[in-house]
Amino acid sequence: RKKCLLCNNLLMIMAASIMGCSKIAQSFEMILIGRFMCGISLCVPLHHQYVGEISPRKLRGFANSTSSFFWSLGKAVGQISGQRELLGSQSLWPMLMASCGLPALVQLITLPFFPESPPYLLMHKGDQEGCKKAIRQLWGEGHHQAEIDDIMKEKATMKNTKILSVLELMKEPAFRWQLYTIVILTATVQLCGINAV
């Protein structure tokens, strides 16, 4: 999880650099490439997964809602800083385009100091000691055996569950309507007015 987030941050920094240099290079294609790279980044689902897994159970719902909060906050800050009086002027717009790399840079610097998610360590790596160490680092000293037991139960449940590939998921009739719903909601999220809000 953590390595994927770090790689995603490198992608965002590259995209920001390409867009920031587009005016100097006099290339609108660089803006298109940079925006495409931002679009294929996995920051939203990765944030949900990592933050949800490192949070204690009583704070998990709150922690998962931070993604939506910061997404909306980022859109608001982008709208405000894009005003002509700030970074929306003809001379400063490359800085505005490159500003998406700043949060990625902050995360790239700070994330190595955080442990890998405990469920990932226990379920995928089989590292029980690493899991306990990560839990103590994240949640402090104390008795966390109940959380470890929950992860072990989830691991036992996962052993009996067949994991489908993307192609198998698309072909499975039982999941077709859920898949249609997710695709439609994701494709039309820009029409819901979140940018205006």
Backbone as a printed PyTorch tensor [residue, N CA C, xyz], in Angstrom:
tensor([[[  0.8280,  -1.1920,   0.0000],
         [  0.0000,   0.0000,   0.0000],
         [  0.8760,   1.2620,   0.0000]],

        [[  1.8160,   1.2990,   0.9310],
         [  2.6520,   2.4840,   1.0770],
         [  3.5360,   2.6850,  -0.1570]],

        [[  4.1120,   1.6040,  -0.6710],
         [  4.9670,   1.7190,  -1.8580],
         [  4.1700,   2.2140,  -3.0530]],

        [[  2.9400,   1.7460,  -3.1730],
         [  2.0860,   2.1900,  -4.2750],
         [  1.7820,   3.6860,  -4.1600]],

        [[  1.5210,   4.1510,  -2.9280],
         [  1.2980,   5.5830,  -2.7190],
         [  2.5370,   6.3910,  -3.0770]],

        [[  3.7220,   5.8910,  -2.6950],
         [  4.9650,   6.5970,  -3.0100],
         [  5.1820,   6.6720,  -4.5210]],

        [[  4.9310,   5.5730,  -5.2280],
         [  5.0610,   5.5820,  -6.6910],
         [  4.0480,   6.5350,  -7.3180]],

        [[  2.8420,   6.5670,  -6.7570],
         [  1.8100,   7.4740,  -7.2490],
         [  2.2320,   8.9300,  -7.0680]],

        [[  2.9070,   9.2250,  -5.9460],
         [  3.3900,  10.5820,  -5.7170],
         [  4.4580,  10.9710,  -6.7320]],

        [[  5.3260,  10.0290,  -7.0910],
         [  6.3270,  10.3070,  -8.1300],
         [  5.6540,  10.6410,  -9.4560]],

        [[  4.5810,   9.9080,  -9.7790],
         [  3.8250,  10.1750, -11.0040],
         [  3.2200,  11.5810, -10.9780]],

        [[  2.6570,  11.9640,  -9.8300],
         [  2.0560,  13.3010,  -9.7110],
         [  3.1180,  14.4030,  -9.8180]],

        [[  4.2890,  14.1880,  -9.2330],
         [  5.3600,  15.1810,  -9.3220],
         [  5.8520,  15.3140, -10.7640]],

        [[  5.9610,  14.1860, -11.4730],
         [  6.3400,  14.2390, -12.8940],
         [  5.2930,  15.0000, -13.6990]],

        [[  4.0100,  14.7200, -13.4280],
         [  2.9310,  15.4090, -14.1440],
         [  2.9720,  16.9080, -13.8760]],

        [[  3.1880,  17.2930, -12.6180],
         [  3.2530,  18.7080, -12.2550],
         [  4.4370,  19.3810, -12.9400]],

        [[  5.5620,  18.6920, -13.0100],
         [  6.7500,  19.2560, -13.6630],
         [  6.5160,  19.4620, -15.1500]],

        [[  5.8790,  18.4800, -15.7830],
         [  5.5940,  18.5970, -17.2220],
         [  4.6560,  19.7710, -17.4850]],

        [[  3.5920,  19.8980, -16.6800],
         [  2.6470,  21.0030, -16.8850],
         [  3.2870,  22.3440, -16.5570]],

        [[  4.1280,  22.3700, -15.5130],
         [  4.7850,  23.6240, -15.1330],
         [  5.7570,  24.1350, -16.1820]],

        [[  6.3440,  23.2200, -16.9430],
         [  7.3190,  23.6110, -17.9740],
         [  6.6820,  23.8220, -19.3450]],

        [[  5.3750,  23.6590, -19.4450],
         [  4.7190,  23.7370, -20.7510],
         [  4.8220,  25.1240, -21.3820]],

        [[  4.8010,  26.1780, -20.5740],
         [  4.8730,  27.5300, -21.1340],
         [  6.2720,  27.8160, -21.6520]],

        [[  7.2750,  27.3840, -20.8920],
         [  8.6650,  27.5910, -21.3290],
         [  8.9140,  26.8500, -22.6360]],

        [[  8.3890,  25.6300, -22.7370],
         [  8.5680,  24.8200, -23.9450],
         [  7.5920,  25.2200, -25.0510]],

        [[  6.6420,  26.0860, -24.7300],
         [  5.5990,  26.5290, -25.6630],
         [  4.8920,  25.3240, -26.2900]],

        [[  4.4390,  24.4220, -25.4050],
         [  3.8120,  23.1890, -25.8600],
         [  2.5400,  22.9290, -25.0760]],

        [[  1.3940,  23.0410, -25.7290],
         [  0.1330,  22.7060, -25.0620],
         [  0.0090,  21.1940, -24.9000]],

        [[  0.7620,  20.4210, -25.7170],
         [  0.7340,  18.9730, -25.5880],
         [  1.2450,  18.5230, -24.2160]],

        [[  2.1770,  19.2880, -23.6500],
         [  2.7020,  18.9520, -22.3300],
         [  1.6130,  19.0720, -21.2720]],

        [[  0.7030,  20.0250, -21.4400],
         [ -0.4210,  20.1630, -20.5100],
         [ -1.3280,  18.9380, -20.6250]],

        [[ -1.5960,  18.5120, -21.8530],
         [ -2.4420,  17.3320, -22.0610],
         [ -1.8040,  16.0850, -21.4490]],

        [[ -0.5060,  15.9250, -21.6420],
         [  0.1980,  14.7630, -21.0840],
         [  0.1640,  14.8120, -19.5620]],

        [[  0.4320,  15.9880, -18.9930],
         [  0.4150,  16.1440, -17.5370],
         [ -0.9520,  15.8910, -16.9430]],

        [[ -1.9970,  16.4010, -17.5840],
         [ -3.3580,  16.1710, -17.0880],
         [ -3.7340,  14.6960, -17.2020]],

        [[ -3.2860,  14.0370, -18.2900],
         [ -3.5440,  12.6040, -18.4360],
         [ -2.8680,  11.8260, -17.3130]],

        [[ -1.6370,  12.1930, -16.9860],
         [ -0.9110,  11.5180, -15.9090],
         [ -1.6130,  11.7390, -14.5690]],

        [[ -2.1370,  12.9410, -14.3450],
         [ -2.9020,  13.2000, -13.1120],
         [ -4.1680,  12.3510, -13.0890]],

        [[ -4.7800,  12.1840, -14.2340],
         [ -6.0230,  11.4230, -14.3100],
         [ -5.8500,   9.9440, -14.0420]],

        [[ -4.7070,   9.3750, -14.4350],
         [ -4.5100,   7.9460, -14.2140],
         [ -3.9220,   7.6400, -12.8370]],

        [[ -3.6150,   8.6740, -12.0640],
         [ -3.0780,   8.4270, -10.7240],
         [ -4.1540,   7.7820,  -9.8560]],

        [[ -3.7110,   7.0150,  -8.8800],
         [ -4.6320,   6.2460,  -8.0340],
         [ -4.7650,   6.8410,  -6.6450]],

        [[ -4.6160,   8.1640,  -6.5200],
         [ -4.5400,   8.7520,  -5.1840],
         [ -5.8120,   8.5750,  -4.3570]],

        [[ -6.9850,   8.7000,  -4.9410],
         [ -8.2200,   8.6280,  -4.1440],
         [ -8.4640,   7.2160,  -3.5990]],

        [[ -8.4680,   6.1570,  -4.4370],
         [ -8.7020,   4.8340,  -3.8410],
         [ -7.5710,   4.3800,  -2.9230]],

        [[ -6.3400,   4.7610,  -3.2390],
         [ -5.2190,   4.3650,  -2.3770],
         [ -5.3010,   5.0570,  -1.0270]],

        [[ -5.6980,   6.3330,  -1.0480],
         [ -5.8400,   7.0690,   0.2100],
         [ -6.8780,   6.3860,   1.0960]],

        [[ -8.0360,   6.0640,   0.5040],
         [ -9.0990,   5.3790,   1.2530],
         [ -8.5890,   4.0840,   1.8740]],

        [[ -7.9020,   3.3000,   1.0690],
         [ -7.4700,   1.9900,   1.5330],
         [ -6.4180,   2.1070,   2.6260]],

        [[ -5.3950,   2.9230,   2.4130],
         [ -4.3070,   3.0300,   3.3890],
         [ -4.7860,   3.6620,   4.6950]],

        [[ -5.4870,   4.7800,   4.5990],
         [ -5.9600,   5.4600,   5.8060],
         [ -6.9530,   4.5930,   6.5690]],

        [[ -7.8170,   3.8890,   5.8410],
         [ -8.7720,   3.0080,   6.5040],
         [ -8.0910,   1.8600,   7.2330]],

        [[ -7.0040,   1.3670,   6.6710],
         [ -6.3150,   0.2320,   7.2850],
         [ -5.4240,   0.6280,   8.4570]],

        [[ -4.9110,   1.8490,   8.4680],
         [ -4.0250,   2.2330,   9.5760],
         [ -4.7880,   2.8820,  10.7260]],

        [[ -6.0760,   3.1360,  10.5410],
         [ -6.8680,   3.7960,  11.5780],
         [ -7.4090,   2.7750,  12.5770]],

        [[ -7.4880,   3.1630,  13.8580],
         [ -8.1820,   2.2870,  14.8130],
         [ -9.6590,   2.1820,  14.4370]],

        [[-10.2980,   1.0930,  14.8140],
         [-11.6750,   0.8310,  14.3940],
         [-12.6170,   1.9820,  14.7450]],

        [[-12.4560,   2.5780,  15.9340],
         [-13.3980,   3.6350,  16.3470],
         [-13.2190,   4.9210,  15.5320]],

        [[-12.0860,   5.0950,  14.8600],
         [-11.8570,   6.2940,  14.0450],
         [-11.8830,   6.0150,  12.5480]],

        [[-12.1530,   4.7690,  12.1590],
         [-12.0480,   4.3840,  10.7490],
         [-13.0160,   5.1560,   9.8530]],

        [[-14.2560,   5.3170,  10.2770],
         [-15.2270,   6.0560,   9.4640],
         [-14.8290,   7.5080,   9.2860]],

        [[-14.3650,   8.1250,  10.3740],
         [-13.9070,   9.5160,  10.2960],
         [-12.7040,   9.6300,   9.3740]],

        [[-11.7490,   8.7070,   9.5130],
         [-10.5320,   8.7540,   8.6960],
         [-10.8550,   8.5740,   7.2170]],

        [[-11.7920,   7.6840,   6.8980],
         [-12.1610,   7.4790,   5.4940],
         [-12.8720,   8.6880,   4.9010]],

        [[-13.5470,   9.4690,   5.7310],
         [-14.2340,  10.6620,   5.2110],
         [-13.2630,  11.8000,   4.9260]],

        [[-12.0290,  11.7160,   5.4110],
         [-11.0600,  12.7920,   5.1480],
         [-10.7400,  12.9050,   3.6720]],

        [[-10.8120,  11.7980,   2.9400],
         [-10.5180,  11.8440,   1.5100],
         [-11.4740,  12.7780,   0.7860]],

        [[-12.7650,  12.6300,   1.0640],
         [-13.7680,  13.4920,   0.4280],
         [-13.5830,  14.9420,   0.8600]],

        [[-13.2660,  15.1410,   2.1450],
         [-13.0670,  16.4950,   2.6470],
         [-11.8980,  17.1810,   1.9290]],

        [[-10.7630,  16.4730,   1.8380],
         [ -9.5920,  17.0860,   1.2070],
         [ -9.7630,  17.2140,  -0.3020]],

        [[-10.5420,  16.3250,  -0.8990],
         [-10.8320,  16.4440,  -2.3270],
         [-11.6140,  17.7300,  -2.5780]],

        [[-12.6420,  17.9650,  -1.7840],
         [-13.4410,  19.1890,  -1.9170],
         [-12.6200,  20.4230,  -1.5630]],

        [[-11.8050,  20.3200,  -0.5100],
         [-10.9470,  21.4460,  -0.1250],
         [ -9.9610,  21.7850,  -1.2420]],

        [[ -9.4000,  20.7460,  -1.8720],
         [ -8.4760,  20.9710,  -2.9850],
         [ -9.1360,  21.6650,  -4.1530]],

        [[-10.3710,  21.2730,  -4.4540],
         [-11.1010,  21.9330,  -5.5440],
         [-11.3650,  23.4000,  -5.2020]],

        [[-11.7350,  23.6610,  -3.9480],
         [-11.9950,  25.0450,  -3.5320],
         [-10.7110,  25.8790,  -3.5900]],

        [[ -9.6190,  25.3380,  -3.0850],
         [ -8.3300,  26.0610,  -3.1240],
         [ -7.9050,  26.3010,  -4.5660]],

        [[ -8.1310,  25.3060,  -5.4430],
         [ -7.8090,  25.4690,  -6.8590],
         [ -8.6300,  26.5700,  -7.5140]],

        [[ -9.9270,  26.6170,  -7.1830],
         [-10.7850,  27.6670,  -7.7460],
         [-10.3590,  29.0580,  -7.2650]],

        [[-10.0240,  29.1450,  -5.9720],
         [ -9.6200,  30.4440,  -5.4100],
         [ -8.2720,  30.8880,  -5.9710]],

        [[ -7.2960,  29.9650,  -5.9650],
         [ -5.9610,  30.3500,  -6.4340],
         [ -5.9260,  30.5480,  -7.9440]],

        [[ -6.9360,  30.0810,  -8.6620],
         [ -7.0020,  30.2910, -10.0990],
         [ -7.5520,  31.6470, -10.5050]],

        [[ -7.9220,  32.4790,  -9.5460],
         [ -8.3980,  33.8320,  -9.8580],
         [ -7.2640,  34.6750, -10.4440]],

        [[ -7.5870,  35.6050, -11.2950],
         [ -6.5640,  36.4170, -11.9640],
         [ -5.6930,  37.1920, -10.9860]],

        [[ -6.2650,  37.5480,  -9.8360],
         [ -5.5160,  38.3100,  -8.8520],
         [ -4.4480,  37.4570,  -8.1600]],

        [[ -4.5820,  36.1470,  -8.2300],
         [ -3.6300,  35.2450,  -7.5600],
         [ -2.7500,  34.5570,  -8.6090]],

        [[ -2.9950,  33.2800,  -8.9020],
         [ -2.1390,  32.5490,  -9.8390],
         [ -2.7470,  32.3920, -11.2290]],

        [[ -3.9120,  32.9650, -11.4540],
         [ -4.5810,  32.8140, -12.7410],
         [ -4.1380,  33.8140, -13.7900]],

        [[ -3.1160,  34.5930, -13.5010],
         [ -2.6470,  35.5700, -14.4860],
         [ -1.8440,  34.8750, -15.5790]],

        [[ -1.5990,  35.6050, -16.6590],
         [ -0.9080,  35.0150, -17.7980],
         [  0.5200,  34.5820, -17.4420]],

        [[  1.1610,  35.3030, -16.5520],
         [  2.5410,  34.9610, -16.2150],
         [  2.6470,  33.8580, -15.1580]],

        [[  1.6020,  33.6960, -14.3240],
         [  1.6970,  32.7530, -13.2070],
         [  0.9330,  31.4410, -13.4010]],

        [[  0.1800,  31.2770, -14.4890],
         [ -0.6200,  30.0640, -14.6190],
         [  0.2150,  28.7840, -14.6700]],

        [[  1.4810,  28.8030, -15.1640],
         [  2.2540,  27.5490, -15.0790],
         [  2.4790,  27.0990, -13.6310]],

        [[  2.6130,  28.0630, -12.7180],
         [  2.7560,  27.7100, -11.3070],
         [  1.4640,  27.0730, -10.7880]],

        [[  0.3320,  27.5900, -11.2420],
         [ -0.9570,  27.0230, -10.8520],
         [ -1.0790,  25.5810, -11.3540]],

        [[ -0.6650,  25.3360, -12.5850],
         [ -0.7280,  23.9820, -13.1400],
         [  0.2010,  23.0320, -12.3850]],

        [[  1.3580,  23.5380, -11.9730],
         [  2.3460,  22.6970, -11.2840],
         [  2.0520,  22.5290,  -9.7960]],

        [[  1.0990,  23.2910,  -9.2660],
         [  0.8320,  23.2330,  -7.8230],
         [  0.2820,  21.8890,  -7.3600]],

        [[ -0.2260,  21.0670,  -8.2830],
         [ -0.7190,  19.7360,  -7.8880],
         [  0.4240,  18.8460,  -7.4010]],

        [[  1.6470,  19.2100,  -7.7070],
         [  2.7900,  18.4300,  -7.2510],
         [  3.1870,  18.7080,  -5.8170]],

        [[  2.7150,  19.8280,  -5.2510],
         [  3.1000,  20.1880,  -3.8810],
         [  2.5780,  19.1920,  -2.8430]],

        [[  1.2880,  18.8260,  -2.8340],
         [  0.8370,  17.8080,  -1.8660],
         [  1.5340,  16.4650,  -2.0750]],

        [[  1.8040,  16.1190,  -3.3410],
         [  2.5010,  14.8620,  -3.6280],
         [  3.9210,  14.8930,  -3.0660]],

        [[  4.5790,  16.0520,  -3.1610],
         [  5.9360,  16.1850,  -2.6200],
         [  5.9360,  16.0730,  -1.1010]],

        [[  4.9540,  16.7220,  -0.4540],
         [  4.8420,  16.6340,   1.0110],
         [  4.6280,  15.1840,   1.4320]],

        [[  3.7460,  14.4800,   0.7360],
         [  3.4760,  13.0820,   1.0740],
         [  4.6870,  12.2030,   0.7780]],

        [[  5.4050,  12.4910,  -0.2990],
         [  6.5890,  11.7130,  -0.6430],
         [  7.6630,  11.8420,   0.4330]],

        [[  7.7650,  13.0160,   1.0480],
         [  8.7610,  13.2490,   2.1030],
         [  8.3200,  12.6290,   3.4270]],

        [[  7.0370,  12.7320,   3.7710],
         [  6.5730,  12.2820,   5.0920],
         [  6.1800,  10.8110,   5.1530]],

        [[  5.6840,  10.2430,   4.0570],
         [  5.1520,   8.8800,   4.0850],
         [  6.1790,   7.8090,   4.4790]],

        [[  7.4650,   7.9320,   4.1250],
         [  8.4180,   6.9030,   4.5590],
         [  8.5290,   6.7500,   6.0770]],

        [[  8.1130,   7.7510,   6.8400],
         [  8.1680,   7.6730,   8.2970],
         [  6.9630,   6.9260,   8.8850]],

        [[  5.9640,   6.6090,   8.0610],
         [  4.7930,   5.8640,   8.4970],
         [  5.0170,   4.3850,   8.2130]],

        [[  4.4510,   3.5130,   9.0430],
         [  4.6010,   2.0710,   8.7790],
         [  3.6510,   1.6080,   7.6820]],

        [[  3.9120,   0.4290,   7.1780],
         [  2.9940,  -0.2130,   6.2440],
         [  1.7110,  -0.5500,   7.0100]],

        [[  0.6030,  -0.7140,   6.3130],
         [ -0.6630,  -0.9790,   7.0040],
         [ -0.6220,  -2.3530,   7.6720]],

        [[ -1.0920,  -2.4350,   8.9350],
         [ -1.0720,  -3.7150,   9.6570],
         [ -1.8190,  -4.8500,   8.9420]],

        [[ -3.0330,  -4.6200,   8.3910],
         [ -3.6870,  -5.7300,   7.6810],
         [ -2.8710,  -6.2470,   6.4940]],

        [[ -2.2160,  -5.3420,   5.7860],
         [ -1.3900,  -5.7610,   4.6480],
         [ -0.2260,  -6.6250,   5.1240]],

        [[  0.4280,  -6.1940,   6.2090],
         [  1.5580,  -6.9560,   6.7400],
         [  1.1360,  -8.3530,   7.1740]],

        [[ -0.0110,  -8.4410,   7.8290],
         [ -0.4450,  -9.7320,   8.3680],
         [ -1.0820, -10.6180,   7.3020]],

        [[ -1.9760, -10.0480,   6.4880],
         [ -2.7370, -10.8540,   5.5390],
         [ -1.9370, -11.2300,   4.2930]],

        [[ -1.1500, -10.2980,   3.7760],
         [ -0.4550, -10.5470,   2.5120],
         [  0.9960, -10.9670,   2.7040]],

        [[  1.6360, -10.4290,   3.7230],
         [  3.0450, -10.7510,   3.9590],
         [  3.2300, -11.8500,   5.0020]],

        [[  2.2080, -12.0970,   5.8250],
         [  2.3100, -13.0960,   6.8840],
         [  3.2640, -12.7000,   7.9920]],

        [[  3.4810, -11.4080,   8.1700],
         [  4.4410, -10.8840,   9.1480],
         [  3.6910, -10.4220,  10.4040]],

        [[  3.5150, -11.3520,  11.3610],
         [  2.7510, -11.0190,  12.5600],
         [  3.5090, -10.0420,  13.4490]],

        [[  4.8210, -10.1940,  13.5740],
         [  5.6100,  -9.2690,  14.3960],
         [  5.6110,  -7.8690,  13.7890]],

        [[  5.7590,  -7.7930,  12.4620],
         [  5.7010,  -6.5020,  11.7790],
         [  4.3580,  -5.8340,  11.9600]],

        [[  3.2890,  -6.6430,  11.9390],
         [  1.9320,  -6.1340,  12.1490],
         [  1.8040,  -5.5380,  13.5410]],

        [[  2.2870,  -6.2780,  14.5620],
         [  2.2090,  -5.7790,  15.9410],
         [  3.0230,  -4.5040,  16.1170]],

        [[  4.2020,  -4.4550,  15.4970],
         [  5.0590,  -3.2660,  15.5850],
         [  4.3810,  -2.0600,  14.9260]],

        [[  3.7610,  -2.2870,  13.7530],
         [  3.0600,  -1.2030,  13.0480],
         [  1.8750,  -0.7020,  13.8760]],

        [[  1.1440,  -1.6230,  14.5020],
         [ -0.0030,  -1.2260,  15.3300],
         [  0.4650,  -0.3870,  16.5120]],

        [[  1.5560,  -0.8160,  17.1600],
         [  2.0750,  -0.0360,  18.2970],
         [  2.5480,   1.3400,  17.8450]],

        [[  3.1830,   1.4120,  16.6780],
         [  3.6640,   2.6960,  16.1740],
         [  2.5030,   3.6260,  15.8200]],

        [[  1.4390,   3.0630,  15.2680],
         [  0.2980,   3.8830,  14.8490],
         [ -0.6350,   4.2350,  15.9960]],

        [[ -0.9430,   3.2740,  16.8460],
         [ -1.9770,   3.4440,  17.8580],
         [ -1.4360,   3.5680,  19.2680]],

        [[ -0.1240,   3.4780,  19.4220],
         [  0.4730,   3.5980,  20.7410],
         [  0.5260,   2.2600,  21.4570]],

        [[  1.1680,   2.2770,  22.6130],
         [  1.2780,   1.0520,  23.4100],
         [ -0.0990,   0.7040,  23.9810]],

        [[ -0.3090,  -0.5440,  24.2170],
         [ -1.5870,  -0.9980,  24.7620],
         [ -1.8880,  -2.4000,  24.2960]],

        [[ -3.0520,  -2.8640,  24.6550],
         [ -3.4490,  -4.2200,  24.2890],
         [ -4.2740,  -4.1490,  23.0060]],

        [[ -3.6980,  -4.6270,  21.9180],
         [ -4.3600,  -4.5390,  20.6120],
         [ -4.6440,  -5.9260,  20.0360]],

        [[ -4.7200,  -6.9300,  20.8980],
         [ -4.9280,  -8.2960,  20.4190],
         [ -6.2740,  -8.4550,  19.7190]],

        [[ -7.2940,  -7.7110,  20.1500],
         [ -8.6190,  -7.8190,  19.5160],
         [ -8.5530,  -7.4080,  18.0470]],

        [[ -7.7960,  -6.3350,  17.7390],
         [ -7.6460,  -5.8900,  16.3480],
         [ -6.8990,  -6.9280,  15.5220]],

        [[ -5.8600,  -7.5190,  16.1280],
         [ -5.0890,  -8.5480,  15.4200],
         [ -5.9700,  -9.7650,  15.1500]],

        [[ -6.7950, -10.1210,  16.1280],
         [ -7.7180, -11.2500,  15.9440],
         [ -8.7120, -10.9700,  14.8150]],

        [[ -9.1870,  -9.7250,  14.7310],
         [-10.1050,  -9.3530,  13.6390],
         [ -9.4200,  -9.5010,  12.2820]],

        [[ -8.1660,  -9.0860,  12.2060],
         [ -7.4250,  -9.2080,  10.9450],
         [ -7.2440, -10.6900,  10.5940]],

        [[ -6.9630, -11.5210,  11.6060],
         [ -6.7980, -12.9560,  11.3700],
         [ -8.1110, -13.5910,  10.8840]],

        [[ -9.2510, -13.1420,  11.4490],
         [-10.5570, -13.6470,  10.9890],
         [-10.7970, -13.2570,   9.5350]],

        [[-10.4360, -12.0140,   9.2070],
         [-10.6030, -11.5460,   7.8320],
         [ -9.7070, -12.3470,   6.8850]],

        [[ -8.5010, -12.6550,   7.3440],
         [ -7.5760, -13.4550,   6.5320],
         [ -8.1520, -14.8500,   6.2880]],

        [[ -8.7460, -15.4510,   7.3280],
         [ -9.3530, -16.7800,   7.1830],
         [-10.5270, -16.7360,   6.2090]],

        [[-11.3080, -15.6600,   6.2620],
         [-12.4340, -15.5000,   5.3440],
         [-11.9410, -15.3360,   3.9110]],

        [[-10.8530, -14.5850,   3.7410],
         [-10.3090, -14.3340,   2.4040],
         [ -9.7860, -15.6130,   1.7500]],

        [[ -9.3130, -16.5750,   2.5620],
         [ -8.7980, -17.8320,   2.0040],
         [ -9.8840, -18.5960,   1.2730]],

        [[-11.1150, -18.4960,   1.7460],
         [-12.2300, -19.2190,   1.1420],
         [-12.9120, -18.4350,   0.0270]],

        [[-12.4320, -17.2140,  -0.2290],
         [-13.0470, -16.3660,  -1.2420],
         [-12.1770, -16.3490,  -2.4930]],

        [[-12.7910, -16.5830,  -3.6320],
         [-12.0600, -16.5380,  -4.8940],
         [-11.9100, -15.0710,  -5.3190]],

        [[-10.6950, -14.6740,  -5.5980],
         [-10.4380, -13.3060,  -6.0450],
         [-10.5310, -13.2850,  -7.5630]],

        [[-11.3990, -12.4160,  -8.0710],
         [-11.6280, -12.3240,  -9.5090],
         [-10.7120, -11.2990, -10.1420]],

        [[-10.2870, -11.5710, -11.3550],
         [ -9.5540, -10.5630, -12.1200],
         [-10.5720,  -9.5460, -12.6380]],

        [[-10.0930,  -8.4530, -13.1950],
         [-10.9980,  -7.4190, -13.7160],
         [-11.8530,  -7.9870, -14.8420]],

        [[-11.2390,  -8.7760, -15.7090],
         [-11.9820,  -9.3660, -16.8310],
         [-13.0360, -10.3500, -16.3360]],

        [[-12.6860, -11.1900, -15.3340],
         [-13.6580, -12.1300, -14.7630],
         [-14.8000, -11.3770, -14.0810]],

        [[-14.4680, -10.2740, -13.4100],
         [-15.4990,  -9.4710, -12.7510],
         [-16.4760,  -8.9020, -13.7710]],

        [[-15.9550,  -8.4450, -14.9070],
         [-16.8180,  -7.8730, -15.9390],
         [-17.7110,  -8.9420, -16.5970]],

        [[-17.2220, -10.1830, -16.6500],
         [-17.9970, -11.2610, -17.2650],
         [-19.0020, -11.8960, -16.3070]],

        [[-18.8330, -11.6990, -15.0060],
         [-19.6880, -12.3430, -13.9990],
         [-21.0740, -11.6950, -13.9780]],

        [[-22.1380, -12.4210, -14.3070],
         [-23.4850, -11.8450, -14.3510],
         [-23.9810, -11.3480, -12.9910]],

        [[-23.5340, -11.9750, -11.8990],
         [-24.0140, -11.5890, -10.5670],
         [-23.5730, -10.1780, -10.1820]],

        [[-22.4670,  -9.7090, -10.7500],
         [-21.9400,  -8.3840, -10.3870],
         [-22.2170,  -7.3200, -11.4470]],

        [[-22.9230,  -7.6900, -12.5050],
         [-23.0820,  -6.7830, -13.6340],
         [-23.7780,  -5.4770, -13.2550]],

        [[-24.8990,  -5.5480, -12.4930],
         [-25.6370,  -4.3200, -12.1680],
         [-24.8560,  -3.4390, -11.1970]],

        [[-24.1200,  -4.0470, -10.2610],
         [-23.2840,  -3.2490,  -9.3630],
         [-22.1830,  -2.5370, -10.1660]],

        [[-21.6200,  -3.2460, -11.1360],
         [-20.5720,  -2.6710, -11.9740],
         [-21.1180,  -1.5240, -12.8200]],

        [[-22.3130,  -1.7160, -13.4020],
         [-22.9460,  -0.6390, -14.1740],
         [-23.1700,   0.5960, -13.3060]],

        [[-23.6570,   0.3640, -12.0950],
         [-23.9420,   1.4770, -11.1850],
         [-22.6730,   2.2570, -10.8560]],

        [[-21.6020,   1.5440, -10.5480],
         [-20.3390,   2.2080, -10.2060],
         [-19.7950,   2.9870, -11.3940]],

        [[-19.8400,   2.3870, -12.5840],
         [-19.3210,   3.0620, -13.7800],
         [-20.1260,   4.3260, -14.0710]],

        [[-21.4450,   4.2470, -13.9770],
         [-22.2920,   5.4190, -14.2540],
         [-22.0480,   6.5160, -13.2280]],

        [[-21.9940,   6.1440, -11.9420],
         [-21.7490,   7.1550, -10.9040],
         [-20.3900,   7.8230, -11.0770]],

        [[-19.3820,   7.0210, -11.3710],
         [-18.0350,   7.5750, -11.5470],
         [-17.9650,   8.4650, -12.7760]],

        [[-18.5940,   8.0420, -13.8660],
         [-18.5410,   8.8110, -15.1110],
         [-19.3130,  10.1230, -15.0090]],

        [[-20.3560,  10.1600, -14.1800],
         [-21.1930,  11.3580, -14.1190],
         [-20.9220,  12.2260, -12.8900]],

        [[-19.8940,  11.8970, -12.1100],
         [-19.6380,  12.6790, -10.8950],
         [-19.3450,  14.1570, -11.2130]],

        [[-18.7860,  14.4110, -12.3960],
         [-18.4890,  15.7900, -12.7640],
         [-19.7550,  16.6000, -13.0730]],

        [[-20.8480,  15.9240, -13.3060],
         [-22.0970,  16.6140, -13.6210],
         [-22.9280,  16.9170, -12.3830]],

        [[-22.4510,  16.5010, -11.2080],
         [-23.2670,  16.6370,  -9.9980],
         [-23.1620,  18.0240,  -9.3570]],

        [[-22.2540,  18.8510,  -9.8040],
         [-22.1450,  20.2010,  -9.2590],
         [-21.0550,  20.3530,  -8.2030]],

        [[-20.2270,  19.3340,  -7.9700],
         [-19.1830,  19.4250,  -6.9520],
         [-18.1830,  20.5320,  -7.2930]],

        [[-17.9100,  20.7320,  -8.5810],
         [-16.9790,  21.7990,  -8.9590],
         [-17.5600,  23.1700,  -8.6370]],

        [[-18.8610,  23.3200,  -8.8630],
         [-19.4940,  24.6090,  -8.5570],
         [-19.5140,  24.8520,  -7.0510]],

        [[-19.7820,  23.7920,  -6.2670],
         [-19.8130,  23.9190,  -4.8160],
         [-18.4260,  24.2670,  -4.3110]]])
